[in-house]
mmCIF file of C-alpha atoms in Angstrom:
data_model
loop_
_atom_site.group_PDB
_atom_site.id
_atom_site.type_symbol
_atom_site.label_atom_id
_atom_site.label_comp_id
_atom_site.label_asym_id
_atom_site.label_seq_id
_atom_site.Cartn_x
_atom_site.Cartn_y
_atom_site.Cartn_z
ATOM 1 C CA VAL R 27 4.580 -15.495 -5.212
ATOM 2 C CA ILE R 28 1.769 -14.785 -2.734
ATOM 3 C CA LYS R 29 -1.845 -14.746 -3.930
ATOM 4 C CA CYS R 30 -3.965 -12.434 -1.809
ATOM 5 C CA LYS R 31 -6.771 -9.903 -1.938
ATOM 6 C CA ALA R 32 -6.227 -6.243 -2.830
ATOM 7 C CA ALA R 33 -8.377 -3.207 -3.592
ATOM 8 C CA VAL R 34 -7.508 -2.399 -7.208
ATOM 9 C CA LEU R 35 -8.451 0.904 -8.837
ATOM 10 C CA TRP R 36 -8.802 0.120 -12.545
ATOM 11 C CA GLU R 37 -9.628 3.671 -13.644
ATOM 12 C CA ALA R 38 -10.359 7.159 -12.321
ATOM 13 C CA ASN R 39 -13.678 8.071 -10.700
ATOM 14 C CA LYS R 40 -14.683 4.427 -10.205
ATOM 15 C CA PRO R 41 -15.050 2.414 -6.979
ATOM 16 C CA PHE R 42 -12.302 0.085 -5.794
ATOM 17 C CA SER R 43 -12.595 -3.517 -6.929
ATOM 18 C CA ILE R 44 -11.590 -6.268 -4.467
ATOM 19 C CA GLU R 45 -9.480 -8.634 -6.589
ATOM 20 C CA GLU R 46 -7.135 -11.558 -6.179
ATOM 21 C CA VAL R 47 -3.637 -10.317 -6.967
ATOM 22 C CA GLU R 48 -0.237 -11.959 -7.203
ATOM 23 C CA VAL R 49 2.477 -10.315 -5.142
ATOM 24 C CA ALA R 50 5.983 -11.177 -6.321
ATOM 25 C CA PRO R 51 8.706 -11.987 -3.796
ATOM 26 C CA PRO R 52 10.970 -9.113 -2.729
ATOM 27 C CA LYS R 53 14.006 -8.500 -4.941
ATOM 28 C CA GLU R 54 17.397 -7.347 -3.649
ATOM 29 C CA HIS R 55 17.028 -4.640 -0.959
ATOM 30 C CA GLU R 56 13.240 -5.070 -0.840
ATOM 31 C CA VAL R 57 10.832 -6.107 1.916
ATOM 32 C CA ARG R 58 7.466 -7.881 1.655
ATOM 33 C CA ILE R 59 4.964 -6.862 4.327
ATOM 34 C CA LYS R 60 1.660 -8.282 5.564
ATOM 35 C CA ILE R 61 -0.466 -5.154 6.009
ATOM 36 C CA MET R 62 -2.391 -5.242 9.317
ATOM 37 C CA ALA R 63 -4.025 -1.791 9.307
ATOM 38 C CA THR R 64 -4.270 1.077 6.839
ATOM 39 C CA GLY R 65 -5.721 4.556 7.069
ATOM 40 C CA ILE R 66 -7.689 6.298 4.328
ATOM 41 C CA CYS R 67 -6.120 9.619 3.380
ATOM 42 C CA ARG R 68 -7.441 12.375 1.149
ATOM 43 C CA SER R 69 -4.315 11.969 -1.012
ATOM 44 C CA ASP R 70 -5.617 8.522 -2.039
ATOM 45 C CA ASP R 71 -8.931 10.118 -3.017
ATOM 46 C CA HIS R 72 -7.033 12.782 -5.004
ATOM 47 C CA VAL R 73 -5.795 9.999 -7.319
ATOM 48 C CA ILE R 74 -9.362 8.749 -7.858
ATOM 49 C CA THR R 75 -10.587 12.241 -8.804
ATOM 50 C CA GLY R 76 -7.505 13.136 -10.873
ATOM 51 C CA VAL R 77 -6.269 15.936 -8.586
ATOM 52 C CA LEU R 78 -3.090 13.855 -8.107
ATOM 53 C CA VAL R 79 -2.132 12.282 -11.434
ATOM 54 C CA MET R 80 -1.029 8.629 -11.297
ATOM 55 C CA PRO R 81 -1.067 5.746 -13.823
ATOM 56 C CA PHE R 82 -3.823 3.102 -13.745
ATOM 57 C CA PRO R 83 -4.518 0.372 -12.802
ATOM 58 C CA ILE R 84 -3.099 1.026 -9.349
ATOM 59 C CA ILE R 85 -3.175 -0.188 -5.736
ATOM 60 C CA LEU R 86 -3.488 2.916 -3.566
ATOM 61 C CA GLY R 87 -2.896 3.351 0.173
ATOM 62 C CA HIS R 88 0.161 4.862 1.883
ATOM 63 C CA GLU R 89 -0.689 5.144 5.611
ATOM 64 C CA ALA R 90 -0.248 1.726 7.193
ATOM 65 C CA ALA R 91 1.443 -0.658 9.566
ATOM 66 C CA GLY R 92 2.239 -4.328 9.191
ATOM 67 C CA VAL R 93 4.515 -7.278 9.854
ATOM 68 C CA VAL R 94 7.453 -8.275 7.641
ATOM 69 C CA GLU R 95 6.746 -11.540 5.810
ATOM 70 C CA SER R 96 10.067 -11.900 3.945
ATOM 71 C CA VAL R 97 13.093 -9.878 2.869
ATOM 72 C CA GLY R 98 15.200 -9.809 -0.283
ATOM 73 C CA GLN R 99 18.951 -10.238 -0.549
ATOM 74 C CA GLY R 100 21.071 -7.583 1.119
ATOM 75 C CA VAL R 101 18.425 -6.502 3.652
ATOM 76 C CA THR R 102 20.161 -6.533 7.034
ATOM 77 C CA LEU R 103 18.297 -4.177 9.364
ATOM 78 C CA ILE R 104 14.840 -5.755 9.012
ATOM 79 C CA LYS R 105 13.816 -9.392 9.430
ATOM 80 C CA PRO R 106 10.611 -11.439 9.060
ATOM 81 C CA GLY R 107 8.294 -10.897 12.039
ATOM 82 C CA ASP R 108 9.340 -7.282 12.628
ATOM 83 C CA LYS R 109 6.557 -4.719 13.027
ATOM 84 C CA VAL R 110 7.017 -1.939 10.475
ATOM 85 C CA ILE R 111 5.507 1.197 8.933
ATOM 86 C CA PRO R 112 5.955 1.716 5.152
ATOM 87 C CA LEU R 113 7.274 5.178 4.219
ATOM 88 C CA PHE R 114 5.861 7.075 1.235
ATOM 89 C CA VAL R 115 8.785 9.467 1.683
ATOM 90 C CA PRO R 116 11.773 7.108 1.847
ATOM 91 C CA GLN R 117 15.165 7.905 3.360
ATOM 92 C CA CYS R 118 17.988 6.558 1.189
ATOM 93 C CA GLY R 119 20.658 8.390 3.190
ATOM 94 C CA GLU R 120 22.622 9.262 0.050
ATOM 95 C CA CYS R 121 20.755 11.969 -1.936
ATOM 96 C CA LYS R 122 21.091 15.724 -1.404
ATOM 97 C CA SER R 123 17.922 16.029 0.697
ATOM 98 C CA CYS R 124 18.859 13.067 2.899
ATOM 99 C CA LEU R 125 22.386 14.416 3.452
ATOM 100 C CA ASN R 126 21.182 17.959 4.258
ATOM 101 C CA THR R 127 20.065 18.504 7.858
ATOM 102 C CA LYS R 128 17.229 20.746 6.607
ATOM 103 C CA GLY R 129 15.884 18.275 4.015
ATOM 104 C CA ASN R 130 13.560 15.286 4.161
ATOM 105 C CA LEU R 131 12.175 14.806 0.622
ATOM 106 C CA CYS R 132 14.377 11.894 -0.481
ATOM 107 C CA SER R 133 14.982 11.742 -4.243
ATOM 108 C CA LYS R 134 13.866 8.082 -4.195
ATOM 109 C CA THR R 135 10.234 9.108 -3.556
ATOM 110 C CA ASP R 136 7.644 8.600 -6.299
ATOM 111 C CA LEU R 137 5.945 11.852 -5.214
ATOM 112 C CA GLY R 138 6.260 14.215 -8.147
ATOM 113 C CA THR R 139 7.436 11.579 -10.648
ATOM 114 C CA SER R 140 4.165 9.567 -10.679
ATOM 115 C CA ALA R 141 5.893 6.539 -12.205
ATOM 116 C CA GLY R 142 3.934 4.099 -10.031
ATOM 117 C CA LEU R 143 6.799 1.612 -10.051
ATOM 118 C CA MET R 144 9.469 0.244 -7.729
ATOM 119 C CA PRO R 145 12.865 2.016 -7.856
ATOM 120 C CA ASP R 146 14.081 -0.532 -10.455
ATOM 121 C CA GLY R 147 11.254 0.502 -12.813
ATOM 122 C CA THR R 148 9.110 -2.636 -12.443
ATOM 123 C CA THR R 149 6.042 -3.670 -10.420
ATOM 124 C CA ARG R 150 5.492 -6.491 -7.904
ATOM 125 C CA PHE R 151 1.723 -6.699 -8.449
ATOM 126 C CA THR R 152 -0.154 -8.656 -11.123
ATOM 127 C CA CYS R 153 -3.929 -9.048 -11.478
ATOM 128 C CA LYS R 154 -5.743 -10.968 -14.238
ATOM 129 C CA GLY R 155 -2.456 -11.093 -16.134
ATOM 130 C CA LYS R 156 -2.033 -7.305 -16.009
ATOM 131 C CA ALA R 157 0.748 -5.384 -14.267
ATOM 132 C CA ILE R 158 -0.670 -3.170 -11.499
ATOM 133 C CA HIS R 159 1.058 0.083 -10.509
ATOM 134 C CA HIS R 160 2.385 0.893 -7.049
ATOM 135 C CA PHE R 161 1.425 4.110 -5.216
ATOM 136 C CA LEU R 162 4.171 6.250 -3.654
ATOM 137 C CA GLY R 163 6.322 3.140 -3.194
ATOM 138 C CA THR R 164 3.936 1.813 -0.516
ATOM 139 C CA SER R 165 0.553 0.507 -1.875
ATOM 140 C CA THR R 166 -1.156 -0.506 1.363
ATOM 141 C CA PHE R 167 -4.714 -1.332 0.201
ATOM 142 C CA THR R 168 -3.661 -4.969 -0.124
ATOM 143 C CA GLU R 169 -3.051 -7.889 2.215
ATOM 144 C CA TYR R 170 0.612 -8.003 1.155
ATOM 145 C CA THR R 171 2.852 -5.344 -0.382
ATOM 146 C CA VAL R 172 6.498 -4.970 -1.372
ATOM 147 C CA VAL R 173 8.548 -1.866 -0.543
ATOM 148 C CA HIS R 174 12.190 -0.857 -0.939
ATOM 149 C CA GLU R 175 14.208 -1.132 2.284
ATOM 150 C CA SER R 176 14.755 2.663 2.222
ATOM 151 C CA ALA R 177 10.939 3.020 2.470
ATOM 152 C CA VAL R 178 10.242 1.046 5.648
ATOM 153 C CA ALA R 179 10.798 1.752 9.360
ATOM 154 C CA LYS R 180 11.034 -0.907 12.052
ATOM 155 C CA ILE R 181 8.958 0.040 15.095
ATOM 156 C CA ASP R 182 8.344 -1.076 18.703
ATOM 157 C CA SER R 183 7.034 -4.659 18.675
ATOM 158 C CA ALA R 184 4.453 -3.734 21.345
ATOM 159 C CA ALA R 185 2.897 -0.902 19.294
ATOM 160 C CA PRO R 186 -0.810 -1.304 18.383
ATOM 161 C CA LEU R 187 -0.748 -1.370 14.575
ATOM 162 C CA ASP R 188 -4.360 -0.186 14.220
ATOM 163 C CA LYS R 189 -3.324 3.111 15.901
ATOM 164 C CA VAL R 190 0.283 3.739 14.855
ATOM 165 C CA CYS R 191 -0.551 3.247 11.169
ATOM 166 C CA LEU R 192 -1.509 6.965 11.318
ATOM 167 C CA ILE R 193 2.155 7.795 11.960
ATOM 168 C CA GLY R 194 2.736 6.581 8.384
ATOM 169 C CA CYS R 195 1.136 9.761 7.041
ATOM 170 C CA GLY R 196 -1.676 11.822 8.584
ATOM 171 C CA PHE R 197 -0.484 12.341 12.137
ATOM 172 C CA SER R 198 3.210 12.844 11.318
ATOM 173 C CA THR R 199 2.389 15.187 8.425
ATOM 174 C CA GLY R 200 0.324 17.556 10.559
ATOM 175 C CA TYR R 201 2.259 17.315 13.813
ATOM 176 C CA GLY R 202 5.562 17.852 12.010
ATOM 177 C CA ALA R 203 4.256 20.780 9.932
ATOM 178 C CA ALA R 204 3.861 22.640 13.233
ATOM 179 C CA LEU R 205 6.940 21.359 15.082
ATOM 180 C CA GLN R 206 9.452 20.755 12.291
ATOM 181 C CA THR R 207 8.533 22.970 9.337
ATOM 182 C CA ALA R 208 7.029 26.048 11.012
ATOM 183 C CA LYS R 209 8.868 25.547 14.307
ATOM 184 C CA VAL R 210 5.956 27.105 16.214
ATOM 185 C CA GLU R 211 7.119 28.872 19.388
ATOM 186 C CA SER R 212 5.661 28.968 22.860
ATOM 187 C CA GLY R 213 3.159 31.797 23.290
ATOM 188 C CA SER R 214 2.549 32.253 19.564
ATOM 189 C CA THR R 215 -0.781 32.434 17.709
ATOM 190 C CA CYS R 216 -1.703 29.943 14.983
ATOM 191 C CA ALA R 217 -4.473 29.427 12.434
ATOM 192 C CA VAL R 218 -5.245 26.002 10.973
ATOM 193 C CA PHE R 219 -7.351 25.792 7.794
ATOM 194 C CA GLY R 220 -8.988 22.358 7.481
ATOM 195 C CA LEU R 221 -9.787 20.026 10.370
ATOM 196 C CA GLY R 222 -9.473 16.555 8.890
ATOM 197 C CA GLY R 223 -7.041 14.095 10.459
ATOM 198 C CA VAL R 224 -4.008 16.065 9.268
ATOM 199 C CA GLY R 225 -5.416 19.455 10.338
ATOM 200 C CA LEU R 226 -6.225 18.079 13.798
ATOM 201 C CA SER R 227 -2.643 16.783 13.986
ATOM 202 C CA VAL R 228 -1.409 20.325 13.196
ATOM 203 C CA VAL R 229 -3.551 21.551 16.109
ATOM 204 C CA MET R 230 -1.860 18.938 18.338
ATOM 205 C CA GLY R 231 1.580 20.065 17.135
ATOM 206 C CA CYS R 232 0.796 23.733 17.837
ATOM 207 C CA LYS R 233 -0.402 22.814 21.317
ATOM 208 C CA GLU R 234 2.691 20.685 21.966
ATOM 209 C CA ALA R 235 4.835 23.691 20.917
ATOM 210 C CA GLY R 236 3.055 25.839 23.516
ATOM 211 C CA ALA R 237 1.037 28.109 21.213
ATOM 212 C CA SER R 238 -1.176 30.416 23.291
ATOM 213 C CA ARG R 239 -3.933 30.684 20.685
ATOM 214 C CA ILE R 240 -4.896 28.140 18.040
ATOM 215 C CA ILE R 241 -7.687 29.237 15.712
ATOM 216 C CA ALA R 242 -9.274 26.348 13.809
ATOM 217 C CA VAL R 243 -11.015 27.151 10.501
ATOM 218 C CA ASP R 244 -13.442 24.808 8.700
ATOM 219 C CA ILE R 245 -16.752 25.035 6.846
ATOM 220 C CA ASN R 246 -17.879 21.823 8.619
ATOM 221 C CA LYS R 247 -18.813 22.837 12.183
ATOM 222 C CA ASP R 248 -19.107 19.155 13.161
ATOM 223 C CA LYS R 249 -15.290 19.165 13.347
ATOM 224 C CA PHE R 250 -15.130 21.871 16.040
ATOM 225 C CA ALA R 251 -15.697 19.790 19.181
ATOM 226 C CA LYS R 252 -12.795 17.492 18.385
ATOM 227 C CA ALA R 253 -10.545 20.422 17.429
ATOM 228 C CA LYS R 254 -11.208 21.987 20.850
ATOM 229 C CA GLU R 255 -10.590 18.658 22.587
ATOM 230 C CA LEU R 256 -7.158 18.516 20.912
ATOM 231 C CA GLY R 257 -6.143 22.094 21.712
ATOM 232 C CA ALA R 258 -7.925 24.626 19.498
ATOM 233 C CA THR R 259 -8.821 27.781 21.464
ATOM 234 C CA ASP R 260 -11.201 29.234 18.839
ATOM 235 C CA CYS R 261 -13.171 27.606 16.007
ATOM 236 C CA ILE R 262 -14.551 29.666 13.126
ATOM 237 C CA ASN R 263 -16.645 28.862 10.070
ATOM 238 C CA PRO R 264 -15.965 31.119 7.039
ATOM 239 C CA LYS R 265 -19.631 30.699 6.066
ATOM 240 C CA ASP R 266 -20.632 32.672 9.189
ATOM 241 C CA PHE R 267 -19.003 35.875 7.895
ATOM 242 C CA ASN R 268 -19.722 38.169 4.972
ATOM 243 C CA LYS R 269 -16.084 39.206 4.600
ATOM 244 C CA PRO R 270 -12.945 37.278 3.537
ATOM 245 C CA ILE R 271 -11.737 34.903 6.234
ATOM 246 C CA HIS R 272 -8.229 36.419 6.346
ATOM 247 C CA GLU R 273 -9.798 39.757 7.365
ATOM 248 C CA VAL R 274 -11.747 38.014 10.133
ATOM 249 C CA LEU R 275 -8.508 36.462 11.437
ATOM 250 C CA MET R 276 -6.676 39.790 11.230
ATOM 251 C CA GLU R 277 -9.398 41.414 13.352
ATOM 252 C CA MET R 278 -9.382 38.552 15.864
ATOM 253 C CA THR R 279 -5.629 38.757 16.380
ATOM 254 C CA GLY R 280 -4.819 42.433 15.901
ATOM 255 C CA GLN R 281 -2.055 41.975 13.351
ATOM 256 C CA GLY R 282 -2.550 38.471 12.058
ATOM 257 C CA VAL R 283 -1.311 35.121 13.333
ATOM 258 C CA ASP R 284 2.337 34.157 13.776
ATOM 259 C CA TYR R 285 1.821 30.836 11.975
ATOM 260 C CA SER R 286 -0.867 29.625 9.586
ATOM 261 C CA PHE R 287 -1.373 26.197 8.007
ATOM 262 C CA GLU R 288 -3.361 25.255 4.910
ATOM 263 C CA VAL R 289 -4.383 21.629 5.335
ATOM 264 C CA ILE R 290 -6.966 21.278 2.559
ATOM 265 C CA GLY R 291 -5.251 21.604 -0.831
ATOM 266 C CA ARG R 292 -7.108 24.538 -2.424
ATOM 267 C CA GLU R 293 -5.545 27.613 -3.989
ATOM 268 C CA ASP R 294 -8.041 30.053 -2.426
ATOM 269 C CA THR R 295 -7.390 28.792 1.104
ATOM 270 C CA MET R 296 -3.615 28.794 0.477
ATOM 271 C CA THR R 297 -3.680 32.525 -0.330
ATOM 272 C CA ALA R 298 -6.088 33.210 2.568
ATOM 273 C CA ALA R 299 -3.712 31.405 4.958
ATOM 274 C CA LEU R 300 -0.802 33.497 3.667
ATOM 275 C CA ALA R 301 -2.763 36.743 3.962
ATOM 276 C CA CYS R 302 -3.887 36.053 7.552
ATOM 277 C CA CYS R 303 -0.399 35.818 9.001
ATOM 278 C CA GLN R 304 1.552 38.756 10.419
ATOM 279 C CA HIS R 305 2.782 40.952 7.541
ATOM 280 C CA ASN R 306 6.445 41.052 8.550
ATOM 281 C CA TYR R 307 7.384 37.818 10.334
ATOM 282 C CA GLY R 308 4.356 35.572 9.807
ATOM 283 C CA VAL R 309 4.948 32.074 8.437
ATOM 284 C CA SER R 310 2.387 30.180 6.356
ATOM 285 C CA VAL R 311 2.802 26.481 5.594
ATOM 286 C CA ILE R 312 1.144 24.567 2.739
ATOM 287 C CA VAL R 313 0.356 21.062 4.020
ATOM 288 C CA GLY R 314 -2.549 20.010 1.764
ATOM 289 C CA VAL R 315 -1.663 18.447 -1.617
ATOM 290 C CA PRO R 316 -2.054 21.179 -4.265
ATOM 291 C CA PRO R 317 -4.434 20.263 -7.117
ATOM 292 C CA ALA R 318 -2.884 19.337 -10.474
ATOM 293 C CA LYS R 319 -2.605 22.040 -13.168
ATOM 294 C CA GLN R 320 -3.895 24.775 -10.850
ATOM 295 C CA LYS R 321 -2.034 28.042 -10.387
ATOM 296 C CA VAL R 322 -2.048 30.384 -7.404
ATOM 297 C CA THR R 323 -2.294 34.128 -7.996
ATOM 298 C CA PHE R 324 -1.491 36.450 -5.129
ATOM 299 C CA ASP R 325 -0.241 39.964 -4.456
ATOM 300 C CA PRO R 326 3.578 39.724 -4.146
ATOM 301 C CA MET R 327 3.435 42.551 -1.588
ATOM 302 C CA LEU R 328 2.229 39.843 0.817
ATOM 303 C CA LEU R 329 5.742 38.362 0.688
ATOM 304 C CA PHE R 330 7.708 41.569 0.136
ATOM 305 C CA THR R 331 6.843 42.806 3.630
ATOM 306 C CA GLY R 332 8.591 39.771 5.127
ATOM 307 C CA ARG R 333 6.139 36.891 5.380
ATOM 308 C CA SER R 334 7.469 33.385 4.668
ATOM 309 C CA TRP R 335 5.523 30.857 2.575
ATOM 310 C CA LYS R 336 6.658 27.268 3.009
ATOM 311 C CA GLY R 337 5.688 23.796 1.946
ATOM 312 C CA SER R 338 5.869 20.665 4.090
ATOM 313 C CA VAL R 339 5.919 17.039 2.978
ATOM 314 C CA PHE R 340 5.521 14.350 5.654
ATOM 315 C CA GLY R 341 5.864 17.062 8.303
ATOM 316 C CA GLY R 342 9.496 17.709 7.430
ATOM 317 C CA TRP R 343 10.563 14.525 9.248
ATOM 318 C CA LYS R 344 13.410 12.378 7.960
ATOM 319 C CA SER R 345 11.175 9.333 7.748
ATOM 320 C CA LYS R 346 13.359 6.367 8.721
ATOM 321 C CA ASP R 347 14.860 8.284 11.652
ATOM 322 C CA ALA R 348 11.651 9.913 12.888
ATOM 323 C CA VAL R 349 8.942 7.242 12.574
ATOM 324 C CA PRO R 350 10.362 4.819 15.218
ATOM 325 C CA LYS R 351 10.819 7.804 17.591
ATOM 326 C CA LEU R 352 7.257 9.029 16.994
ATOM 327 C CA VAL R 353 5.959 5.518 17.714
ATOM 328 C CA ALA R 354 8.037 5.482 20.922
ATOM 329 C CA ASP R 355 6.569 8.881 21.894
ATOM 330 C CA TYR R 356 3.074 7.491 21.307
ATOM 331 C CA MET R 357 3.866 4.494 23.523
ATOM 332 C CA LYS R 358 5.009 6.969 26.233
ATOM 333 C CA LYS R 359 1.628 8.754 25.838
ATOM 334 C CA LYS R 360 3.269 11.981 24.647
ATOM 335 C CA PHE R 361 0.350 12.393 22.205
ATOM 336 C CA VAL R 362 -2.945 10.630 21.444
ATOM 337 C CA LEU R 363 -4.116 9.038 18.192
ATOM 338 C CA ASP R 364 -7.556 7.704 19.150
ATOM 339 C CA PRO R 365 -9.428 10.984 18.466
ATOM 340 C CA LEU R 366 -8.164 10.892 14.858
ATOM 341 C CA ILE R 367 -9.878 7.537 14.253
ATOM 342 C CA THR R 368 -13.593 8.008 13.557
ATOM 343 C CA HIS R 369 -14.454 4.614 12.032
ATOM 344 C CA THR R 370 -12.872 1.167 11.891
ATOM 345 C CA LEU R 371 -14.066 -0.958 8.976
ATOM 346 C CA PRO R 372 -13.124 -4.351 7.555
ATOM 347 C CA TRP R 373 -10.984 -3.456 4.575
ATOM 348 C CA THR R 374 -13.417 -5.045 2.101
ATOM 349 C CA LYS R 375 -15.671 -2.054 2.952
ATOM 350 C CA ILE R 376 -13.041 0.355 1.600
ATOM 351 C CA ASN R 377 -15.545 2.052 -0.725
ATOM 352 C CA GLU R 378 -17.765 2.859 2.281
ATOM 353 C CA GLY R 379 -14.709 4.314 4.010
ATOM 354 C CA PHE R 380 -14.095 6.667 1.093
ATOM 355 C CA ASP R 381 -17.772 7.697 1.130
ATOM 356 C CA LEU R 382 -17.354 8.657 4.806
ATOM 357 C CA LEU R 383 -14.269 10.691 3.901
ATOM 358 C CA ARG R 384 -16.036 12.530 1.080
ATOM 359 C CA THR R 385 -19.046 13.394 3.231
ATOM 360 C CA GLY R 386 -16.830 14.914 5.948
ATOM 361 C CA LYS R 387 -17.656 12.193 8.456
#
């Protein structure tokens, strides 16, 4: 058992508490990792506010990189000392989604089940004598974590962990939504709703695909300079118009965009993103986590005319296969990650990090 520090969330709508926790050794087919860097993602904040329902107490965090400390019995592909990225969407290689070339949402994921436990139904974390739940099979807001071997990817030993941790969620999710899920084509027009780290990664994916026009939409104009730096051709603020934003986009593009992306997680922006794409062959992708217990109402004629409405989890990538390749692409300078990193804090200042997230900074 390793005793280390972790940021424990004891209950909803409260700050994280830095506690000493006990991390059990890895069981069969499990890997224990020393976490070196972790990103803060809005999905973590969704648990705090109750938008994403999970059991408490819990150790959040799912976008990270680290070094393997030890492995359980039966683990053959990963050894202590390897640099790795934990995968909140695992790849077991055996379920229907893993076996289908079009699928990536492995049935072993905790996304949608909210059990907060390892695949065997138990936890590896204890604090003050209490069992602490895992988050999405990763739990990275801790100095050490345990993951199943299907939920970890070995990466280039030269990769800078404080950058490539973003490939564990934010970057891959956005970049893949454009390249894998929407399959944006060269010369096409795109609209991206929401310019956080994931939205900016969608912009990068659209640019990589050769989109001729990328319209970035956000109510925080402070995000526009960076969006343009990463490939956005136009930036618009819905607050600057006295008509619905989908009408503004229709007027800007003539018939609507070829591809639109909702990267916020709100029902009103999801329907606006659908409505702003071309009525017959437009494709709209939901990338932001939808809020719990909320329903979307929309005019079915929007779909009847031929539009496609799709969802995308982890950018549609098969995680274990894709993450090492994405890290290799980063090392070859095929894309940048630095602009996505606004602040670097010691992890004991995690509550300050979440304040920065909530204030749009």
